[in-house]
Amino acid sequence: MKKMLAMVLAVVLCASVLAGCGSKDNGAKKLTVGTNAEFPPFEYVGDDGQPDGFDVALIKAIGEKMGREVVVENMAFESLVAAVGTKIDVAIAGMTVNDERKQSVDFSENYYEAVQYVIVKKGSDIKTADDLKGKNIGVQIGTTGMFLAEDIENANVKSYNKGLDAVNDLRNDRVDLVIIDKNPAMVFQSKYQDELEIMDGADFDFEKEYYAIACPKGSDIVAEINAAIDSLKQDGTFDKLVQKYIEE
Ligand code: ARG
């Protein structure tokens, strides 16, 4: 009977080990990556319904260098940091490195420089940092744009699940301006060129920001990802992706 039990246990053990290996496809261990595909050109849902964009292409290229098959999970931006190391292995989402996030995750090296932009309706009289005071400001929830807006004197900050929802409320005069990262601001403005104008946050004294990949605290994966980024920079892939997705 004891032997029988031991055998059953052994089978169960083997099965669970195999199940672990089951997450390996073609021998490649999966890398589960969280993003929020509402942030063009870094991440958006492509015509085929799958997440696409610079970040998605970058992390897939990184995965290839690491010999891991990348699986992208599209989720709410504000839930990404907490999900790193539990629901997902890493997060890539045009995510700005900041001290608060650093308490929960380790960041890879920076891979892109950004700044918050201001989107207004054409003909708006918002021109200077002073003009932002007391305004209704649309932002995406949990973003650095939201944190920045919350620091503006008497501002009434409206946060949205998607940056584009904030932009649509701007078009419908439900907010006076939207604060969002430079490249998405450019994409949204180009979508509604006749209606919207963008302004460089540098003119409002907004600080530079840097995007990096969020990894579990203390994990070796940071070094692996950094090595992969370096090698993608060296072999020209990184620049090709910048040209394809951001500068096209
Ligand atoms: N860079 C900003 C931040 O880190 C906004 C990022 C939003 N990204 C997204 N995929 N929705 O907070």
PDB file of C-alpha atoms and ligand atoms in Angstrom:
ATOM      1  CA  MET A   1       0.000   0.000   0.000  1.00  0.00           C
ATOM      2  CA  LYS A   2       2.816   2.367   0.928  1.00  0.00           C
ATOM      3  CA  LYS A   3       4.542   1.494  -2.308  1.00  0.00           C
ATOM      4  CA  MET A   4       1.360   2.223  -4.175  1.00  0.00           C
ATOM      5  CA  LEU A   5       1.076   5.620  -2.489  1.00  0.00           C
ATOM      6  CA  ALA A   6       4.690   6.404  -3.295  1.00  0.00           C
ATOM      7  CA  MET A   7       4.067   5.535  -6.910  1.00  0.00           C
ATOM      8  CA  VAL A   8       0.980   7.691  -7.123  1.00  0.00           C
ATOM      9  CA  LEU A   9       2.927  10.539  -5.561  1.00  0.00           C
ATOM     10  CA  ALA A  10       5.752  10.046  -8.013  1.00  0.00           C
ATOM     11  CA  VAL A  11       3.333  10.161 -10.924  1.00  0.00           C
ATOM     12  CA  VAL A  12       1.686  13.304  -9.588  1.00  0.00           C
ATOM     13  CA  LEU A  13       5.104  14.889  -9.097  1.00  0.00           C
ATOM     14  CA  CYS A  14       6.227  14.030 -12.617  1.00  0.00           C
ATOM     15  CA  ALA A  15       2.963  15.323 -14.034  1.00  0.00           C
ATOM     16  CA  SER A  16       3.318  18.653 -12.281  1.00  0.00           C
ATOM     17  CA  VAL A  17       6.926  18.977 -13.388  1.00  0.00           C
ATOM     18  CA  LEU A  18       5.785  18.241 -16.914  1.00  0.00           C
ATOM     19  CA  ALA A  19       2.984  20.776 -16.550  1.00  0.00           C
ATOM     20  CA  GLY A  20       5.633  23.307 -15.647  1.00  0.00           C
ATOM     21  CA  CYS A  21       7.404  22.375 -18.820  1.00  0.00           C
ATOM     22  CA  GLY A  22       4.065  22.639 -20.543  1.00  0.00           C
ATOM     23  CA  SER A  23       4.554  26.372 -20.494  1.00  0.00           C
ATOM     24  CA  LYS A  24       7.422  25.712 -22.860  1.00  0.00           C
ATOM     25  CA  ASP A  25       6.487  25.824 -26.506  1.00  0.00           C
ATOM     26  CA  ASN A  26       9.024  24.572 -29.024  1.00  0.00           C
ATOM     27  CA  GLY A  27      11.346  24.229 -26.078  1.00  0.00           C
ATOM     28  CA  ALA A  28      11.179  27.974 -25.297  1.00  0.00           C
ATOM     29  CA  LYS A  29      10.181  29.021 -21.821  1.00  0.00           C
ATOM     30  CA  LYS A  30       7.474  31.643 -21.893  1.00  0.00           C
ATOM     31  CA  LEU A  31       7.987  35.246 -20.893  1.00  0.00           C
ATOM     32  CA  THR A  32       4.643  36.693 -19.881  1.00  0.00           C
ATOM     33  CA  VAL A  33       4.588  40.412 -20.505  1.00  0.00           C
ATOM     34  CA  GLY A  34       1.953  42.851 -19.326  1.00  0.00           C
ATOM     35  CA  THR A  35       1.071  45.985 -21.246  1.00  0.00           C
ATOM     36  CA  ASN A  36      -1.830  48.373 -21.706  1.00  0.00           C
ATOM     37  CA  ALA A  37      -2.454  48.579 -25.424  1.00  0.00           C
ATOM     38  CA  GLU A  38      -3.987  52.058 -25.361  1.00  0.00           C
ATOM     39  CA  PHE A  39      -0.841  54.035 -25.955  1.00  0.00           C
ATOM     40  CA  PRO A  40       0.133  54.397 -29.595  1.00  0.00           C
ATOM     41  CA  PRO A  41       2.766  54.194 -31.023  1.00  0.00           C
ATOM     42  CA  PHE A  42       4.181  52.187 -28.103  1.00  0.00           C
ATOM     43  CA  GLU A  43       1.241  49.808 -27.751  1.00  0.00           C
ATOM     44  CA  TYR A  44      -2.134  49.499 -29.368  1.00  0.00           C
ATOM     45  CA  VAL A  45      -4.421  46.758 -30.574  1.00  0.00           C
ATOM     46  CA  GLY A  46      -3.533  45.965 -34.169  1.00  0.00           C
ATOM     47  CA  ASP A  47      -5.944  45.177 -36.994  1.00  0.00           C
ATOM     48  CA  ASP A  48      -5.686  41.494 -36.121  1.00  0.00           C
ATOM     49  CA  GLY A  49      -6.888  42.178 -32.569  1.00  0.00           C
ATOM     50  CA  GLN A  50      -3.436  41.513 -31.108  1.00  0.00           C
ATOM     51  CA  PRO A  51      -1.293  44.011 -29.178  1.00  0.00           C
ATOM     52  CA  ASP A  52       1.240  45.694 -31.457  1.00  0.00           C
ATOM     53  CA  GLY A  53       3.506  48.737 -31.347  1.00  0.00           C
ATOM     54  CA  PHE A  54       7.079  49.650 -30.515  1.00  0.00           C
ATOM     55  CA  ASP A  55       7.099  48.148 -27.019  1.00  0.00           C
ATOM     56  CA  VAL A  56       5.495  44.917 -28.181  1.00  0.00           C
ATOM     57  CA  ALA A  57       8.006  44.548 -31.015  1.00  0.00           C
ATOM     58  CA  LEU A  58      10.860  45.454 -28.671  1.00  0.00           C
ATOM     59  CA  ILE A  59       9.945  42.919 -25.993  1.00  0.00           C
ATOM     60  CA  LYS A  60       9.479  40.221 -28.635  1.00  0.00           C
ATOM     61  CA  ALA A  61      12.977  40.973 -29.962  1.00  0.00           C
ATOM     62  CA  ILE A  62      14.279  40.894 -26.374  1.00  0.00           C
ATOM     63  CA  GLY A  63      12.531  37.566 -25.809  1.00  0.00           C
ATOM     64  CA  GLU A  64      14.153  36.173 -28.920  1.00  0.00           C
ATOM     65  CA  LYS A  65      17.600  37.146 -27.639  1.00  0.00           C
ATOM     66  CA  MET A  66      16.776  35.507 -24.311  1.00  0.00           C
ATOM     67  CA  GLY A  67      15.432  32.388 -25.998  1.00  0.00           C
ATOM     68  CA  ARG A  68      12.000  32.908 -24.499  1.00  0.00           C
ATOM     69  CA  GLU A  69       8.647  32.996 -26.188  1.00  0.00           C
ATOM     70  CA  VAL A  70       6.864  36.255 -25.399  1.00  0.00           C
ATOM     71  CA  VAL A  71       3.193  36.147 -24.469  1.00  0.00           C
ATOM     72  CA  VAL A  72       1.577  39.584 -24.176  1.00  0.00           C
ATOM     73  CA  GLU A  73      -1.233  40.239 -21.698  1.00  0.00           C
ATOM     74  CA  ASN A  74      -3.267  43.384 -22.281  1.00  0.00           C
ATOM     75  CA  MET A  75      -4.374  44.861 -18.949  1.00  0.00           C
ATOM     76  CA  ALA A  76      -5.220  48.102 -17.134  1.00  0.00           C
ATOM     77  CA  PHE A  77      -2.196  50.393 -16.906  1.00  0.00           C
ATOM     78  CA  GLU A  78      -2.651  51.065 -13.214  1.00  0.00           C
ATOM     79  CA  SER A  79      -2.574  47.358 -12.363  1.00  0.00           C
ATOM     80  CA  LEU A  80       0.707  46.596 -14.144  1.00  0.00           C
ATOM     81  CA  VAL A  81       3.206  47.394 -11.384  1.00  0.00           C
ATOM     82  CA  ALA A  82       1.421  45.206  -8.829  1.00  0.00           C
ATOM     83  CA  ALA A  83       1.121  42.376 -11.347  1.00  0.00           C
ATOM     84  CA  VAL A  84       4.870  42.206 -12.055  1.00  0.00           C
ATOM     85  CA  GLY A  85       6.278  39.019 -10.556  1.00  0.00           C
ATOM     86  CA  THR A  86       2.850  37.499  -9.945  1.00  0.00           C
ATOM     87  CA  LYS A  87       0.449  37.620 -12.903  1.00  0.00           C
ATOM     88  CA  ILE A  88       3.149  38.666 -15.350  1.00  0.00           C
ATOM     89  CA  ASP A  89       6.929  38.304 -15.521  1.00  0.00           C
ATOM     90  CA  VAL A  90       7.606  41.872 -16.652  1.00  0.00           C
ATOM     91  CA  ALA A  91       5.704  44.942 -17.862  1.00  0.00           C
ATOM     92  CA  ILE A  92       6.468  47.105 -20.886  1.00  0.00           C
ATOM     93  CA  ALA A  93       4.026  49.954 -21.342  1.00  0.00           C
ATOM     94  CA  GLY A  94       5.795  53.215 -22.063  1.00  0.00           C
ATOM     95  CA  MET A  95       6.260  53.128 -18.330  1.00  0.00           C
ATOM     96  CA  THR A  96       8.137  56.029 -16.815  1.00  0.00           C
ATOM     97  CA  VAL A  97      10.720  55.235 -14.172  1.00  0.00           C
ATOM     98  CA  ASN A  98       9.817  56.960 -10.915  1.00  0.00           C
ATOM     99  CA  ASP A  99      10.659  56.550  -7.243  1.00  0.00           C
ATOM    100  CA  GLU A 100       7.273  55.288  -6.226  1.00  0.00           C
ATOM    101  CA  ARG A 101       7.296  52.479  -8.758  1.00  0.00           C
ATOM    102  CA  LYS A 102      10.894  51.683  -7.830  1.00  0.00           C
ATOM    103  CA  GLN A 103       9.649  50.649  -4.411  1.00  0.00           C
ATOM    104  CA  SER A 104       7.755  47.779  -6.011  1.00  0.00           C
ATOM    105  CA  VAL A 105       9.776  46.868  -9.103  1.00  0.00           C
ATOM    106  CA  ASP A 106      13.284  46.971 -10.531  1.00  0.00           C
ATOM    107  CA  PHE A 107      13.601  48.739 -13.863  1.00  0.00           C
ATOM    108  CA  SER A 108      15.693  47.763 -16.857  1.00  0.00           C
ATOM    109  CA  GLU A 109      17.930  50.387 -18.410  1.00  0.00           C
ATOM    110  CA  ASN A 110      15.992  53.283 -19.946  1.00  0.00           C
ATOM    111  CA  TYR A 111      15.053  52.661 -23.551  1.00  0.00           C
ATOM    112  CA  TYR A 112      13.226  55.862 -24.487  1.00  0.00           C
ATOM    113  CA  GLU A 113      13.056  59.504 -23.464  1.00  0.00           C
ATOM    114  CA  ALA A 114       9.700  61.202 -23.116  1.00  0.00           C
ATOM    115  CA  VAL A 115       7.970  64.264 -21.724  1.00  0.00           C
ATOM    116  CA  GLN A 116       4.340  65.041 -21.003  1.00  0.00           C
ATOM    117  CA  TYR A 117       2.535  67.051 -23.685  1.00  0.00           C
ATOM    118  CA  VAL A 118      -0.530  69.254 -23.454  1.00  0.00           C
ATOM    119  CA  ILE A 119      -3.385  68.699 -25.899  1.00  0.00           C
ATOM    120  CA  VAL A 120      -5.958  71.485 -26.311  1.00  0.00           C
ATOM    121  CA  LYS A 121      -8.676  72.333 -28.774  1.00  0.00           C
ATOM    122  CA  LYS A 122      -7.613  74.604 -31.614  1.00  0.00           C
ATOM    123  CA  GLY A 123      -7.942  78.236 -30.646  1.00  0.00           C
ATOM    124  CA  SER A 124      -7.646  77.529 -26.917  1.00  0.00           C
ATOM    125  CA  ASP A 125      -6.081  80.329 -24.895  1.00  0.00           C
ATOM    126  CA  ILE A 126      -4.017  77.914 -22.785  1.00  0.00           C
ATOM    127  CA  LYS A 127      -0.409  78.837 -23.536  1.00  0.00           C
ATOM    128  CA  THR A 128       1.650  78.918 -20.341  1.00  0.00           C
ATOM    129  CA  ALA A 129       2.044  76.957 -17.126  1.00  0.00           C
ATOM    130  CA  ASP A 130      -0.069  79.594 -15.364  1.00  0.00           C
ATOM    131  CA  ASP A 131      -2.940  78.943 -17.722  1.00  0.00           C
ATOM    132  CA  LEU A 132      -3.162  75.347 -16.484  1.00  0.00           C
ATOM    133  CA  LYS A 133      -4.236  76.422 -13.004  1.00  0.00           C
ATOM    134  CA  GLY A 134      -7.853  75.765 -12.112  1.00  0.00           C
ATOM    135  CA  LYS A 135      -8.545  73.912 -15.349  1.00  0.00           C
ATOM    136  CA  ASN A 136     -10.367  70.647 -16.011  1.00  0.00           C
ATOM    137  CA  ILE A 137      -7.613  68.264 -17.015  1.00  0.00           C
ATOM    138  CA  GLY A 138      -8.100  64.864 -18.633  1.00  0.00           C
ATOM    139  CA  VAL A 139      -5.502  62.141 -18.020  1.00  0.00           C
ATOM    140  CA  GLN A 140      -5.100  58.374 -18.136  1.00  0.00           C
ATOM    141  CA  ILE A 141      -5.510  56.861 -14.692  1.00  0.00           C
ATOM    142  CA  GLY A 142      -2.339  55.900 -12.830  1.00  0.00           C
ATOM    143  CA  THR A 143       0.025  57.654 -15.237  1.00  0.00           C
ATOM    144  CA  THR A 144       2.727  60.222 -14.641  1.00  0.00           C
ATOM    145  CA  GLY A 145       0.494  62.628 -16.573  1.00  0.00           C
ATOM    146  CA  MET A 146      -2.115  62.161 -13.848  1.00  0.00           C
ATOM    147  CA  PHE A 147       0.409  62.686 -11.030  1.00  0.00           C
ATOM    148  CA  LEU A 148       1.646  65.843 -12.720  1.00  0.00           C
ATOM    149  CA  ALA A 149      -1.888  67.188 -13.259  1.00  0.00           C
ATOM    150  CA  GLU A 150      -2.730  66.556  -9.602  1.00  0.00           C
ATOM    151  CA  ASP A 151       0.087  68.918  -8.638  1.00  0.00           C
ATOM    152  CA  ILE A 152      -1.314  71.800 -10.660  1.00  0.00           C
ATOM    153  CA  GLU A 153      -2.965  74.446  -8.507  1.00  0.00           C
ATOM    154  CA  ASN A 154      -6.739  74.092  -8.256  1.00  0.00           C
ATOM    155  CA  ALA A 155      -6.828  71.714 -11.176  1.00  0.00           C
ATOM    156  CA  ASN A 156      -9.826  69.443 -11.465  1.00  0.00           C
ATOM    157  CA  VAL A 157      -8.350  66.172 -12.701  1.00  0.00           C
ATOM    158  CA  LYS A 158     -10.575  63.719 -14.556  1.00  0.00           C
ATOM    159  CA  SER A 159      -8.975  60.327 -15.027  1.00  0.00           C
ATOM    160  CA  TYR A 160      -9.911  57.882 -17.747  1.00  0.00           C
ATOM    161  CA  ASN A 161      -9.113  54.240 -18.407  1.00  0.00           C
ATOM    162  CA  LYS A 162      -7.783  55.156 -21.832  1.00  0.00           C
ATOM    163  CA  GLY A 163      -5.926  58.222 -23.044  1.00  0.00           C
ATOM    164  CA  LEU A 164      -8.181  58.300 -26.089  1.00  0.00           C
ATOM    165  CA  ASP A 165     -11.277  58.618 -23.869  1.00  0.00           C
ATOM    166  CA  ALA A 166      -9.750  61.741 -22.323  1.00  0.00           C
ATOM    167  CA  VAL A 167      -9.063  63.083 -25.819  1.00  0.00           C
ATOM    168  CA  ASN A 168     -12.660  62.463 -26.849  1.00  0.00           C
ATOM    169  CA  ASP A 169     -13.909  64.327 -23.785  1.00  0.00           C
ATOM    170  CA  LEU A 170     -11.627  67.207 -24.785  1.00  0.00           C
ATOM    171  CA  ARG A 171     -13.183  67.189 -28.260  1.00  0.00           C
ATOM    172  CA  ASN A 172     -16.601  67.346 -26.602  1.00  0.00           C
ATOM    173  CA  ASP A 173     -15.553  70.198 -24.277  1.00  0.00           C
ATOM    174  CA  ARG A 174     -15.864  68.098 -21.141  1.00  0.00           C
ATOM    175  CA  VAL A 175     -12.256  68.918 -20.200  1.00  0.00           C
ATOM    176  CA  ASP A 176     -10.097  71.936 -21.106  1.00  0.00           C
ATOM    177  CA  LEU A 177      -6.926  70.005 -21.849  1.00  0.00           C
ATOM    178  CA  VAL A 178      -5.357  66.573 -21.775  1.00  0.00           C
ATOM    179  CA  ILE A 179      -1.926  65.791 -20.365  1.00  0.00           C
ATOM    180  CA  ILE A 180      -0.319  62.729 -21.883  1.00  0.00           C
ATOM    181  CA  ASP A 181       3.098  61.572 -23.100  1.00  0.00           C
ATOM    182  CA  LYS A 182       4.570  63.206 -26.212  1.00  0.00           C
ATOM    183  CA  ASN A 183       4.280  60.422 -28.793  1.00  0.00           C
ATOM    184  CA  PRO A 184       0.713  59.336 -27.968  1.00  0.00           C
ATOM    185  CA  ALA A 185      -0.230  63.047 -27.930  1.00  0.00           C
ATOM    186  CA  MET A 186       1.188  63.349 -31.449  1.00  0.00           C
ATOM    187  CA  VAL A 187      -0.737  60.280 -32.619  1.00  0.00           C
ATOM    188  CA  PHE A 188      -4.034  61.477 -31.102  1.00  0.00           C
ATOM    189  CA  GLN A 189      -3.571  64.992 -32.489  1.00  0.00           C
ATOM    190  CA  SER A 190      -2.855  63.671 -35.964  1.00  0.00           C
ATOM    191  CA  LYS A 191      -6.105  61.728 -35.756  1.00  0.00           C
ATOM    192  CA  TYR A 192      -8.055  64.942 -35.190  1.00  0.00           C
ATOM    193  CA  GLN A 193      -5.786  67.503 -36.823  1.00  0.00           C
ATOM    194  CA  ASP A 194      -8.544  69.969 -37.559  1.00  0.00           C
ATOM    195  CA  GLU A 195      -9.724  70.000 -33.962  1.00  0.00           C
ATOM    196  CA  LEU A 196      -6.688  69.613 -31.748  1.00  0.00           C
ATOM    197  CA  GLU A 197      -3.364  71.247 -31.045  1.00  0.00           C
ATOM    198  CA  ILE A 198      -0.410  69.921 -29.045  1.00  0.00           C
ATOM    199  CA  MET A 199       2.150  71.758 -26.974  1.00  0.00           C
ATOM    200  CA  ASP A 200       5.529  70.549 -25.780  1.00  0.00           C
ATOM    201  CA  GLY A 201       5.540  70.063 -22.030  1.00  0.00           C
ATOM    202  CA  ALA A 202       9.037  71.538 -21.884  1.00  0.00           C
ATOM    203  CA  ASP A 203       7.313  74.905 -22.413  1.00  0.00           C
ATOM    204  CA  PHE A 204       5.361  74.222 -19.222  1.00  0.00           C
ATOM    205  CA  ASP A 205       8.484  73.162 -17.355  1.00  0.00           C
ATOM    206  CA  PHE A 206       7.459  69.504 -17.314  1.00  0.00           C
ATOM    207  CA  GLU A 207      10.456  67.296 -16.639  1.00  0.00           C
ATOM    208  CA  LYS A 208      11.956  64.697 -18.934  1.00  0.00           C
ATOM    209  CA  GLU A 209      10.840  61.123 -18.328  1.00  0.00           C
ATOM    210  CA  TYR A 210      12.432  57.814 -19.246  1.00  0.00           C
ATOM    211  CA  TYR A 211      10.714  54.575 -20.173  1.00  0.00           C
ATOM    212  CA  ALA A 212      11.999  51.249 -18.895  1.00  0.00           C
ATOM    213  CA  ILE A 213      10.791  47.697 -18.448  1.00  0.00           C
ATOM    214  CA  ALA A 214       9.426  46.834 -15.001  1.00  0.00           C
ATOM    215  CA  CYS A 215      10.834  43.596 -13.554  1.00  0.00           C
ATOM    216  CA  PRO A 216      10.357  41.778 -10.259  1.00  0.00           C
ATOM    217  CA  LYS A 217      12.461  43.211  -7.458  1.00  0.00           C
ATOM    218  CA  GLY A 218      15.810  41.499  -7.066  1.00  0.00           C
ATOM    219  CA  SER A 219      15.357  39.343 -10.136  1.00  0.00           C
ATOM    220  CA  ASP A 220      18.186  38.303 -12.479  1.00  0.00           C
ATOM    221  CA  ILE A 221      15.946  39.091 -15.392  1.00  0.00           C
ATOM    222  CA  VAL A 222      16.972  42.774 -15.302  1.00  0.00           C
ATOM    223  CA  ALA A 223      20.527  41.901 -16.326  1.00  0.00           C
ATOM    224  CA  GLU A 224      19.280  39.549 -19.024  1.00  0.00           C
ATOM    225  CA  ILE A 225      16.939  42.178 -20.429  1.00  0.00           C
ATOM    226  CA  ASN A 226      19.638  44.855 -20.346  1.00  0.00           C
ATOM    227  CA  ALA A 227      22.036  42.569 -22.201  1.00  0.00           C
ATOM    228  CA  ALA A 228      19.349  41.899 -24.805  1.00  0.00           C
ATOM    229  CA  ILE A 229      18.618  45.640 -25.221  1.00  0.00           C
ATOM    230  CA  ASP A 230      22.330  46.373 -25.629  1.00  0.00           C
ATOM    231  CA  SER A 231      22.690  43.711 -28.248  1.00  0.00           C
ATOM    232  CA  LEU A 232      19.573  44.965 -30.112  1.00  0.00           C
ATOM    233  CA  LYS A 233      21.121  48.426 -30.112  1.00  0.00           C
ATOM    234  CA  GLN A 234      24.385  47.071 -31.425  1.00  0.00           C
ATOM    235  CA  ASP A 235      22.897  44.986 -34.221  1.00  0.00           C
ATOM    236  CA  GLY A 236      20.673  47.851 -35.413  1.00  0.00           C
ATOM    237  CA  THR A 237      17.345  46.217 -34.541  1.00  0.00           C
ATOM    238  CA  PHE A 238      16.495  48.841 -31.925  1.00  0.00           C
ATOM    239  CA  ASP A 239      16.871  51.732 -34.398  1.00  0.00           C
ATOM    240  CA  LYS A 240      14.890  49.854 -37.008  1.00  0.00           C
ATOM    241  CA  LEU A 241      12.014  49.490 -34.562  1.00  0.00           C
ATOM    242  CA  VAL A 242      12.196  53.194 -33.657  1.00  0.00           C
ATOM    243  CA  GLN A 243      11.998  54.048 -37.358  1.00  0.00           C
ATOM    244  CA  LYS A 244       9.209  51.598 -38.040  1.00  0.00           C
ATOM    245  CA  TYR A 245       6.934  52.449 -35.145  1.00  0.00           C
ATOM    246  CA  ILE A 246       7.821  55.901 -33.875  1.00  0.00           C
ATOM    247  CA  GLU A 247       9.397  57.914 -36.657  1.00  0.00           C
ATOM    248  CA  GLU A 248       7.497  56.585 -39.645  1.00  0.00           C
TER     249      GLU A 248
HETATM  250  N1  ARG B   1       4.629  57.234 -19.242  1.00  0.00           N
HETATM  251  C1  ARG B   1       3.432  57.323 -18.480  1.00  0.00           C
HETATM  252  C2  ARG B   1       3.583  56.584 -17.174  1.00  0.00           C
HETATM  253  O1  ARG B   1       4.479  55.852 -16.982  1.00  0.00           O
HETATM  254  C3  ARG B   1       2.217  56.809 -19.217  1.00  0.00           C
HETATM  255  C4  ARG B   1       2.283  55.393 -19.671  1.00  0.00           C
HETATM  256  C5  ARG B   1       0.967  54.868 -20.175  1.00  0.00           C
HETATM  257  N2  ARG B   1       1.149  53.633 -20.848  1.00  0.00           N
HETATM  258  C6  ARG B   1       0.180  52.883 -21.384  1.00  0.00           C
HETATM  259  N3  ARG B   1       0.519  51.804 -22.007  1.00  0.00           N
HETATM  260  N4  ARG B   1      -1.067  53.228 -21.250  1.00  0.00           N
HETATM  261  O2  ARG B   1       2.807  56.717 -16.291  1.00  0.00           O
END
